[in-house]
Coordinates of C-alpha atoms in Angstrom, one line a residue:
X1 CA 4.3 -27.1 -10.1
X2 CA 1.6 -29.2 -7.2
X3 CA -0.6 -27.4 -5.6
X4 CA 0.1 -27.1 -1.7
X5 CA -2.7 -26.4 1.0
X6 CA -0.8 -24.9 3.8
X7 CA -1.8 -24.7 7.6
X8 CA -3.6 -21.6 7.9
X9 CA -1.8 -18.6 9.9
X10 CA -2.2 -15.8 10.9
X11 CA -20.5 14.0 13.2
X12 CA -21.5 12.6 9.1
X13 CA -24.1 14.7 8.6
X14 CA -21.9 18.0 9.1
X15 CA -19.5 16.1 6.4
X16 CA -23.1 16.5 3.6
X17 CA -23.5 20.2 4.7
X18 CA -20.3 21.3 3.5
X19 CA -20.1 19.4 0.2
X20 CA -23.6 21.3 -0.2
X21 CA -22.0 24.4 0.6
X22 CA -19.2 23.6 -2.1
X23 CA -21.2 22.8 -4.9
X24 CA -23.2 20.1 -4.4
X25 CA -26.5 21.1 -6.2
X26 CA -24.4 20.2 -9.3
X27 CA -24.7 16.6 -7.5
X28 CA -27.4 14.1 -9.5
X29 CA -27.0 11.9 -6.5
X30 CA 1.1 -0.4 -29.3
X31 CA 2.0 3.2 -28.9
X32 CA -0.6 6.5 -29.1
X33 CA -1.4 8.6 -32.3
X34 CA 1.2 11.1 -31.4
X35 CA 0.0 13.7 -29.7
X36 CA 0.0 16.5 -31.9
X37 CA -1.7 14.7 -34.5
X38 CA -5.2 16.1 -32.9
X39 CA -5.7 19.9 -31.6
X40 CA -6.1 20.5 -28.1
X41 CA -4.8 23.3 -26.2
X42 CA -1.9 24.5 -26.7
X43 CA 0.9 24.7 -24.0
X44 CA 0.2 27.6 -22.3
X45 CA -3.6 26.8 -21.8
X46 CA -5.3 25.6 -18.1
X47 CA -6.3 22.5 -18.8
X48 CA -9.7 22.0 -17.6
X49 CA -10.0 18.6 -15.4
X50 CA -11.8 16.3 -13.1
X51 CA -11.5 14.3 -10.5
X52 CA -13.4 10.5 -10.0
X53 CA -13.0 9.3 -6.6
X54 CA -11.1 11.4 -4.5
X55 CA -9.3 8.4 -1.9
X56 CA -5.9 9.7 -1.1
X57 CA -4.6 8.9 -4.0
X58 CA -6.5 10.9 -6.4
X59 CA -5.8 13.9 -3.3
X60 CA -1.7 13.4 -4.8
X61 CA -3.2 13.1 -8.0
X62 CA -5.3 16.2 -7.5
X63 CA -2.7 18.5 -6.0
X64 CA 0.0 18.1 -8.8
X65 CA -2.8 19.1 -10.9
X66 CA -3.0 22.0 -9.2
X67 CA 0.9 23.0 -8.4
X68 CA 1.1 22.7 -12.6
X69 CA -1.7 25.6 -12.2
X70 CA -4.2 24.1 -14.3
X71 CA -8.5 24.0 -13.3
X72 CA -9.6 21.4 -10.9
X73 CA -13.2 21.7 -12.1
X74 CA -14.8 18.2 -11.1
X75 CA -14.6 16.5 -8.5
X76 CA -17.1 12.9 -8.5
X77 CA -17.7 10.8 -5.6
X78 CA -20.5 8.6 -5.1
X79 CA -19.2 8.3 -1.2
X80 CA -20.6 12.2 -0.9
X81 CA -18.1 11.6 3.5
X82 CA -14.5 11.3 0.9
X83 CA -15.0 14.4 -0.9
X84 CA -15.4 16.7 2.0
X85 CA -12.1 14.7 3.3
X86 CA -10.7 15.5 -0.5
X87 CA -12.0 19.3 -1.1
X88 CA -10.6 20.0 3.2
X89 CA -7.1 18.6 2.6
X90 CA -7.0 20.4 -1.0
X91 CA -7.7 23.5 1.1
X92 CA -4.9 23.1 3.1
X93 CA -2.0 21.5 1.3
X94 CA -2.2 23.3 -2.0
X95 CA -1.4 27.9 -2.1
X96 CA -4.8 28.9 -3.6
X97 CA -6.5 25.1 -3.2
X98 CA -9.3 26.7 -0.8
X99 CA -10.2 29.7 -4.1
X100 CA -9.8 26.3 -6.0
X101 CA -11.9 24.2 -3.8
X102 CA -15.0 27.1 -4.0
X103 CA -15.3 26.7 -7.8
X104 CA -14.3 22.9 -7.8
X105 CA -18.3 21.5 -8.5
X106 CA -19.3 18.3 -7.1
X107 CA -20.5 15.3 -8.5
X108 CA -21.9 11.7 -7.4
X109 CA -22.3 10.4 -11.3
X110 CA -19.9 10.6 -13.4
X111 CA -22.0 10.2 -16.4
X112 CA -23.9 13.3 -15.1
X113 CA -20.4 15.2 -14.7
X114 CA -19.7 14.8 -18.4
X115 CA -22.7 16.0 -19.4
X116 CA -22.2 19.1 -17.3
X117 CA -18.6 20.1 -18.6
X118 CA -19.2 21.1 -21.6
X119 CA -15.3 22.8 -21.3
X120 CA -13.9 19.4 -19.7
X121 CA -10.6 17.9 -21.4
X122 CA -9.4 15.6 -19.8
X123 CA -10.2 12.8 -16.4
X124 CA -7.8 11.3 -12.9
X125 CA -10.0 8.1 -12.9
X126 CA -8.7 6.9 -8.8
X127 CA -11.9 4.8 -7.5
X128 CA -10.4 1.0 -8.0
X129 CA -11.0 -1.2 -10.8
X130 CA -13.7 -2.7 -11.0
X131 CA -14.6 0.9 -12.2
X132 CA -11.5 2.0 -14.2
X133 CA -12.0 0.0 -17.1
X134 CA -16.0 0.9 -17.8
X135 CA -14.9 4.5 -16.6
X136 CA -11.9 5.5 -18.9
X137 CA -14.3 3.8 -22.1
X138 CA -17.1 6.6 -21.8
X139 CA -14.2 9.3 -21.7
X140 CA -11.8 8.4 -24.1
X141 CA -14.8 8.0 -26.7
X142 CA -16.0 11.1 -26.1
X143 CA -13.2 12.9 -27.2
X144 CA -10.9 13.6 -22.9
X145 CA -7.5 12.5 -22.0
X146 CA -7.3 10.2 -18.9
X147 CA -4.4 9.5 -16.3
X148 CA -6.0 6.3 -14.5
X149 CA -4.6 4.9 -11.6
X150 CA -3.2 0.9 -11.5
X151 CA -4.7 -1.1 -11.7
X152 CA -5.9 -0.2 -14.8
X153 CA -8.7 -3.5 -15.4
X154 CA -9.9 -6.6 -13.4
X155 CA -10.2 -8.5 -16.3
X156 CA -8.3 -9.5 -19.6
X157 CA -11.3 -8.4 -21.8
X158 CA -10.8 -4.4 -21.3
X159 CA -7.1 -5.1 -21.2
X160 CA -8.2 -6.3 -24.3
X161 CA -10.6 -3.0 -25.6
X162 CA -8.7 0.1 -24.1
X163 CA -5.1 -1.1 -26.2
X164 CA -7.7 -0.7 -28.9
X165 CA -8.8 2.4 -27.8
X166 CA -5.7 4.1 -26.8
X167 CA -4.6 3.8 -30.7
X168 CA -8.2 5.2 -31.8
X169 CA -9.2 7.9 -29.8
X170 CA -6.9 11.2 -30.0
X171 CA -6.6 11.4 -26.2
X172 CA -3.8 11.6 -24.5
X173 CA -3.5 8.4 -21.6
X174 CA -1.5 7.7 -18.7
X175 CA -1.5 4.7 -16.8
X176 CA -0.4 5.5 -13.1
X177 CA 2.8 3.6 -12.9
X178 CA 4.7 6.5 -12.1
X179 CA 7.9 4.4 -11.4
X180 CA 8.1 3.9 -15.5
X181 CA 8.7 7.5 -15.4
X182 CA 12.3 7.2 -13.5
X183 CA 15.4 7.6 -15.3
X184 CA 16.4 4.4 -13.7
X185 CA 13.1 2.3 -14.6
X186 CA 13.9 3.9 -18.9
X187 CA 17.5 3.6 -18.4
X188 CA 16.8 0.3 -17.2
X189 CA 15.0 -0.6 -20.7
X190 CA 17.4 0.5 -22.9
X191 CA 20.1 -1.1 -21.3
X192 CA 18.3 -4.5 -21.5
X193 CA 16.8 -4.0 -25.0
X194 CA 21.4 -3.3 -25.4
X195 CA 22.0 -6.6 -24.7
X196 CA 23.7 -5.6 -22.4
X197 CA 23.0 -8.7 -19.7
X198 CA 22.5 -10.8 -23.1
X199 CA 19.4 -13.5 -23.9
X200 CA 17.7 -13.0 -20.5
X201 CA 15.3 -16.5 -20.2
X202 CA 14.5 -15.9 -16.3
X203 CA 12.7 -13.1 -14.1
X204 CA 11.4 -13.0 -10.4
X205 CA 9.2 -10.5 -9.2
X206 CA 7.9 -10.5 -5.4
X207 CA 6.2 -8.4 -2.6
X208 CA 6.4 -8.3 0.8
X209 CA 5.4 -4.4 1.3
X210 CA 2.4 -4.4 3.2
X211 CA 2.2 -6.6 6.2
X212 CA 1.1 -10.9 5.9
X213 CA -2.1 -11.2 3.9
X214 CA -5.0 -13.4 5.5
X215 CA -5.8 -17.0 3.8
X216 CA -8.4 -16.8 1.8
X217 CA -11.8 -16.4 3.4
X218 CA -15.7 -15.5 2.6
X219 CA -17.5 -12.4 3.3
X220 CA -18.8 -11.9 6.8
X221 CA -22.1 -12.4 7.7
X222 CA -24.9 -9.7 7.8
X223 CA -25.1 -6.5 7.0
X224 CA -24.7 -2.8 8.8
X225 CA -26.3 0.3 8.2
X226 CA -24.8 2.3 5.5
X227 CA -23.6 6.1 6.2
X228 CA -24.8 9.2 5.7
X229 CA -23.9 9.7 2.3
X230 CA -22.4 6.4 0.9
X231 CA -24.1 4.7 -2.1
X232 CA -23.5 1.6 -1.8
X233 CA -25.0 0.3 -5.0
X234 CA -23.4 2.9 -6.3
X235 CA -19.7 1.6 -5.5
X236 CA -20.0 -1.4 -5.8
X237 CA -20.8 -0.7 -10.3
X238 CA -20.4 -3.6 -11.7
X239 CA -19.2 -5.7 -9.7
X240 CA -22.4 -8.0 -8.4
X241 CA -23.9 -6.6 -5.2
X242 CA -22.7 -7.4 -1.6
X243 CA -24.2 -6.3 2.0
X244 CA -22.2 -3.4 3.1
X245 CA -20.1 -4.3 6.3
X246 CA -18.8 -1.5 8.6
X247 CA -14.6 -1.5 7.7
X248 CA -14.8 -4.2 5.7
X249 CA -13.9 -3.3 1.4
X250 CA -14.3 1.2 2.0
X251 CA -12.8 3.0 2.2
X252 CA -9.4 2.6 0.9
X253 CA -7.7 0.7 -1.9
X254 CA -6.1 -2.0 0.8
X255 CA -10.1 -2.9 1.8
X256 CA -10.7 -3.6 -1.2
X257 CA -7.6 -5.1 -2.7
X258 CA -7.4 -8.9 -2.0
X259 CA -11.7 -8.9 -2.7
X260 CA -11.9 -10.6 -6.1
X261 CA -14.9 -9.8 -7.6
X262 CA -13.2 -5.5 -6.5
X263 CA -10.4 -6.5 -7.3
X264 CA -8.1 -8.7 -8.0
X265 CA -4.8 -9.0 -5.1
X266 CA -1.6 -8.3 -4.2
X267 CA -0.8 -10.0 -7.8
X268 CA -3.0 -7.0 -9.5
X269 CA -1.8 -4.5 -7.0
X270 CA 1.7 -4.1 -6.9
X271 CA 2.2 -6.8 -9.9
X272 CA 1.0 -3.7 -12.4
X273 CA 3.9 -2.5 -10.6
X274 CA 6.1 -4.4 -10.6
X275 CA 5.9 -6.8 -14.9
X276 CA 6.0 -2.7 -16.3
X277 CA 9.8 -2.9 -16.2
X278 CA 10.1 -6.6 -17.9
X279 CA 6.8 -6.3 -19.7
X280 CA 8.8 -3.1 -21.2
X281 CA 12.1 -4.2 -21.5
X282 CA 11.7 -7.5 -22.7
X283 CA 8.5 -6.8 -25.4
X284 CA 6.7 -10.0 -23.1
X285 CA 3.7 -10.9 -24.7
X286 CA 1.1 -13.2 -23.2
X287 CA 1.9 -16.7 -21.0
X288 CA 0.8 -19.8 -22.6
X289 CA 1.1 -21.3 -20.0
X290 CA 0.1 -20.2 -16.0
X291 CA 1.4 -22.3 -13.4
X292 CA 0.1 -21.7 -9.8
X293 CA 0.6 -23.3 -5.7
X294 CA -2.2 -22.6 -3.5
X295 CA -1.5 -22.3 0.2
X296 CA -6.0 -22.6 1.0
X297 CA -8.4 -23.1 -0.4
X298 CA -9.8 -20.4 -2.4
X299 CA -12.7 -18.9 -1.4
X300 CA -14.1 -14.6 -2.0
X301 CA -10.5 -13.1 -1.3
X302 CA -6.9 -13.2 -2.8
X303 CA -4.7 -16.6 -0.8
X304 CA -2.2 -15.8 1.6
X305 CA 0.8 -16.6 -0.6
X306 CA 0.9 -16.1 -4.4
X307 CA 3.4 -17.9 -6.3
X308 CA 2.5 -17.7 -10.3
X309 CA 5.2 -19.6 -13.2
X310 CA 4.5 -17.7 -16.3
X311 CA 6.0 -18.8 -19.3
X312 CA 6.0 -16.3 -21.4
X313 CA 7.2 -17.9 -25.8
X314 CA 9.9 -16.7 -27.8
X315 CA 9.5 -12.7 -29.8
X316 CA 11.0 -10.9 -31.9
X317 CA 14.7 -13.1 -31.7
X318 CA 14.8 -13.0 -27.9
X319 CA 14.4 -16.4 -26.0
X320 CA 11.3 -17.9 -24.4
X321 CA 10.9 -16.6 -20.5
X322 CA 9.9 -18.4 -17.6
X323 CA 8.7 -15.3 -14.9
X324 CA 8.3 -16.3 -11.3
X325 CA 5.8 -14.3 -9.0
X326 CA 5.3 -14.4 -5.3
X327 CA 3.9 -12.5 -2.1
X328 CA 2.9 -12.7 0.9
X329 CA 5.8 -12.8 2.9
X330 CA 7.7 -15.7 0.0
X331 CA 10.6 -14.6 -1.3
X332 CA 12.5 -16.0 -5.3
X333 CA 14.6 -18.7 -3.7
X334 CA 18.3 -17.8 -1.8
X335 CA 20.5 -18.8 -4.3
X336 CA 18.6 -16.8 -6.7
X337 CA 19.2 -13.7 -4.4
X338 CA 22.2 -14.2 -2.5
X339 CA 24.1 -11.8 -4.9
X340 CA 21.3 -9.2 -4.4
X341 CA 21.3 -10.1 -0.2
X342 CA 24.8 -9.5 0.1
X343 CA 24.6 -6.2 -1.3
X344 CA 22.8 -4.3 1.3
X345 CA 22.4 -7.4 3.7
X346 CA 18.7 -7.8 3.3
X347 CA 16.8 -9.1 0.2
X348 CA 14.5 -5.6 -0.9
X349 CA 10.7 -6.3 0.0
X350 CA 9.9 -5.3 -3.7
X351 CA 11.8 -6.2 -6.4
X352 CA 11.7 -7.4 -9.9
X353 CA 15.5 -9.7 -10.6
X354 CA 16.5 -10.2 -15.0
X355 CA 18.6 -13.3 -14.9
X356 CA 20.7 -12.7 -17.9
X357 CA 23.6 -15.1 -19.2
X358 CA 25.9 -12.1 -19.5
X359 CA 24.8 -10.3 -16.2
X360 CA 21.4 -9.6 -14.0
X361 CA 19.8 -6.5 -13.0
X362 CA 18.1 -5.9 -10.3
X363 CA 14.6 -2.9 -10.3
X364 CA 13.2 -2.0 -7.0
X365 CA 9.1 -2.8 -6.8
X366 CA 8.3 0.9 -8.4
X367 CA 10.8 0.8 -10.8
X368 CA 13.2 2.6 -8.7
X369 CA 16.9 1.9 -7.0
X370 CA 18.5 -0.2 -11.0
X371 CA 21.8 -1.9 -10.0
X372 CA 23.3 -3.9 -12.8
X373 CA 26.2 -6.8 -12.1
X374 CA 27.3 -8.2 -15.3
X375 CA 29.7 -11.3 -15.2
X376 CA 33.5 -10.5 -13.7
X377 CA 31.8 -7.6 -12.1
X378 CA 32.6 -7.7 -8.2
X379 CA 29.4 -5.0 -7.1
X380 CA 26.7 -3.9 -7.5
X381 CA 27.2 -0.6 -9.5
X382 CA 24.1 1.4 -10.5
X383 CA 22.7 1.2 -13.3
X384 CA 22.9 5.0 -14.9
X385 CA 26.2 5.1 -13.4
X386 CA 28.0 1.8 -14.6
X387 CA 31.2 2.1 -17.4
X388 CA 29.3 -0.7 -20.1
X389 CA 25.8 0.7 -19.5
X390 CA 27.4 5.0 -20.1
X391 CA 28.2 3.1 -23.7
X392 CA 24.8 2.3 -24.3
X393 CA 22.7 5.3 -26.4
X394 CA 20.1 6.8 -25.0
X395 CA 16.9 6.0 -27.2
X396 CA 14.2 6.7 -25.1
X397 CA 12.2 10.4 -24.3
X398 CA 13.0 11.0 -20.9
X399 CA 9.7 12.3 -18.2
X400 CA 10.4 16.1 -17.6
X401 CA 11.6 16.1 -14.3
X402 CA 10.4 12.2 -14.0
X403 CA 6.6 13.6 -13.1
X404 CA 4.4 11.8 -14.5
X405 CA 1.8 13.8 -14.0
X406 CA 3.6 16.5 -16.2
X407 CA 4.2 13.8 -18.7
X408 CA 0.3 13.7 -19.2
X409 CA -0.7 16.9 -18.1
X410 CA 2.3 18.0 -21.2
X411 CA 0.6 15.7 -23.6
X412 CA -2.8 16.6 -23.4
X413 CA -1.7 20.1 -24.6
X414 CA -0.7 19.0 -27.4
X415 CA 3.4 17.9 -26.7
X416 CA 5.1 13.7 -26.6
X417 CA 2.7 11.4 -26.6
X418 CA 3.1 9.4 -22.3
X419 CA 5.5 6.4 -22.2
X420 CA 3.0 4.4 -20.0
X421 CA 0.2 5.2 -22.0
X422 CA -3.3 2.7 -21.9
X423 CA -1.3 0.2 -24.5
X424 CA 1.7 -0.3 -22.3
X425 CA -0.7 -1.1 -19.5
X426 CA -3.0 -3.6 -21.1
X427 CA -0.4 -5.7 -22.2
X428 CA 1.2 -5.5 -18.5
X429 CA -2.7 -6.7 -17.5
X430 CA -2.3 -9.2 -20.0
X431 CA 0.4 -11.0 -18.9
X432 CA -0.5 -10.8 -15.1
X433 CA -4.2 -11.3 -15.3
X434 CA -3.8 -15.5 -17.0
X435 CA -2.6 -16.0 -13.0
X436 CA -6.3 -14.9 -12.1
X437 CA -7.5 -17.3 -13.9
X438 CA -4.7 -20.2 -12.6
X439 CA -5.6 -19.3 -9.3
X440 CA -9.5 -19.2 -9.2
X441 CA -9.5 -22.3 -11.0
X442 CA -7.8 -24.0 -8.8
X443 CA -5.1 -24.9 -11.7
X444 CA -2.4 -24.6 -14.3
X445 CA -4.1 -23.0 -17.2
X446 CA -3.1 -23.3 -21.2
X447 CA -3.9 -19.4 -22.2
X448 CA -5.2 -18.6 -26.0
X449 CA -4.7 -15.4 -25.7
X450 CA -5.8 -14.5 -29.7
X451 CA -9.0 -15.9 -28.6
X452 CA -9.1 -14.8 -24.7
X453 CA -9.5 -18.1 -23.6
X454 CA -8.0 -20.7 -21.2
X455 CA -7.9 -23.9 -22.9
X456 CA -11.2 -26.5 -22.1
X457 CA -12.3 -24.9 -19.4
X458 CA -15.6 -22.3 -21.2
X459 CA -16.4 -21.4 -17.3
X460 CA -13.8 -19.2 -16.7
X461 CA -16.1 -16.8 -19.9
X462 CA -16.7 -15.1 -16.9
X463 CA -13.8 -14.4 -15.0
X464 CA -12.6 -13.3 -18.6
X465 CA -15.0 -10.6 -20.8
X466 CA -17.1 -8.2 -19.7
X467 CA -20.1 -9.9 -17.1
X468 CA -21.0 -6.9 -15.7
X469 CA -23.8 -5.5 -13.2
X470 CA -25.7 -2.9 -15.7
X471 CA -27.5 -0.6 -12.9
X472 CA -24.8 2.2 -13.2
X473 CA -22.7 2.2 -16.2
X474 CA -23.4 4.4 -19.0

């Protein structure tokens, strides 16, 4: 694949007082081991949960924790304004939320939280991928259950560490790829592994769900005054220090997602969801080769249109797989999506399409809306309704009510292990993150997964290993 360059187109103090009233005095400004193998709270007891990173996504997680009757004992954020907004939202949105928020203690420093909250059972981590692995590792080693949002990691060395810890730490982990808890997702895994599609040698994944990306660019010049209540140095954490610019990096994941020192663009941001089904269903291992098309010179942000080709070797009797990822308005070729388009009149904006010898299976970007079309079929049928699929036995556990959070909470109490644990989250990351190495090196790479090296490219080591700023680490 040639590297191609395309033409470009395209009252704070009052908040802090409220934080103080809410308890800011505490602020210091393969598979899991089966859950029943460790001693934990009984199924009838209430878990003590803390939340680290209190933006919009974490608010949804905290709502679910409170609705399920668990204790939300602490909130932690380096932006006190964001924590105030979260408290206000939860007080309004959940029954008895106001009482819960009065009891929940506030922290700026996740290390102080761990030190102080002696009764803590588990944490929700929803900070941004630069922080996900360092915080998760600390709490897992302390024996706390961890639910971490995606992307689970920024670097391949982090993925490898979390995979190993998930096998040895006796805690329940859950990656925030909630599509993996749907009946359709798990049925698709069963159907593909039962061989209904025959050998699958090609998978297309794409994302056009968030509007156009700007071309890759550098940071804006200058520096803006820090808002009251934001510890910018701490917010950056393991990532290199950079000047604060209002509205550029914070708040919200779509602000920081494209900055390559902070996250890994759409390939990781949505790829963490969409790669999960093929990784699980086809038992994918890391690629041996990754090619990328680069639409403009790569600067400090992700590119306007991502296009990657991952070559996955044969494994466990399964054929080699070529996996394509495209984003930013770029879709698979028309001949690939023609039948899919005929089903609904348009190509879905996010999706995953398995192309097998005996048929095709489509899944949405989060693992929803799964459809099957086998050879001889005139029309697509839902994977839960297709006559041939009905003959496939149920082999995988189902999440209670398809609820991702409930599955984790029950595992924390000694119930069945989670389906989307950190081993699976790490394995998915090990498949797509070599694409970021190819992008940042600006060329096709040969990937040596066993040794975590790009062949012939020692300059890639800082992109692979945990080259952190350590000021705010435990």
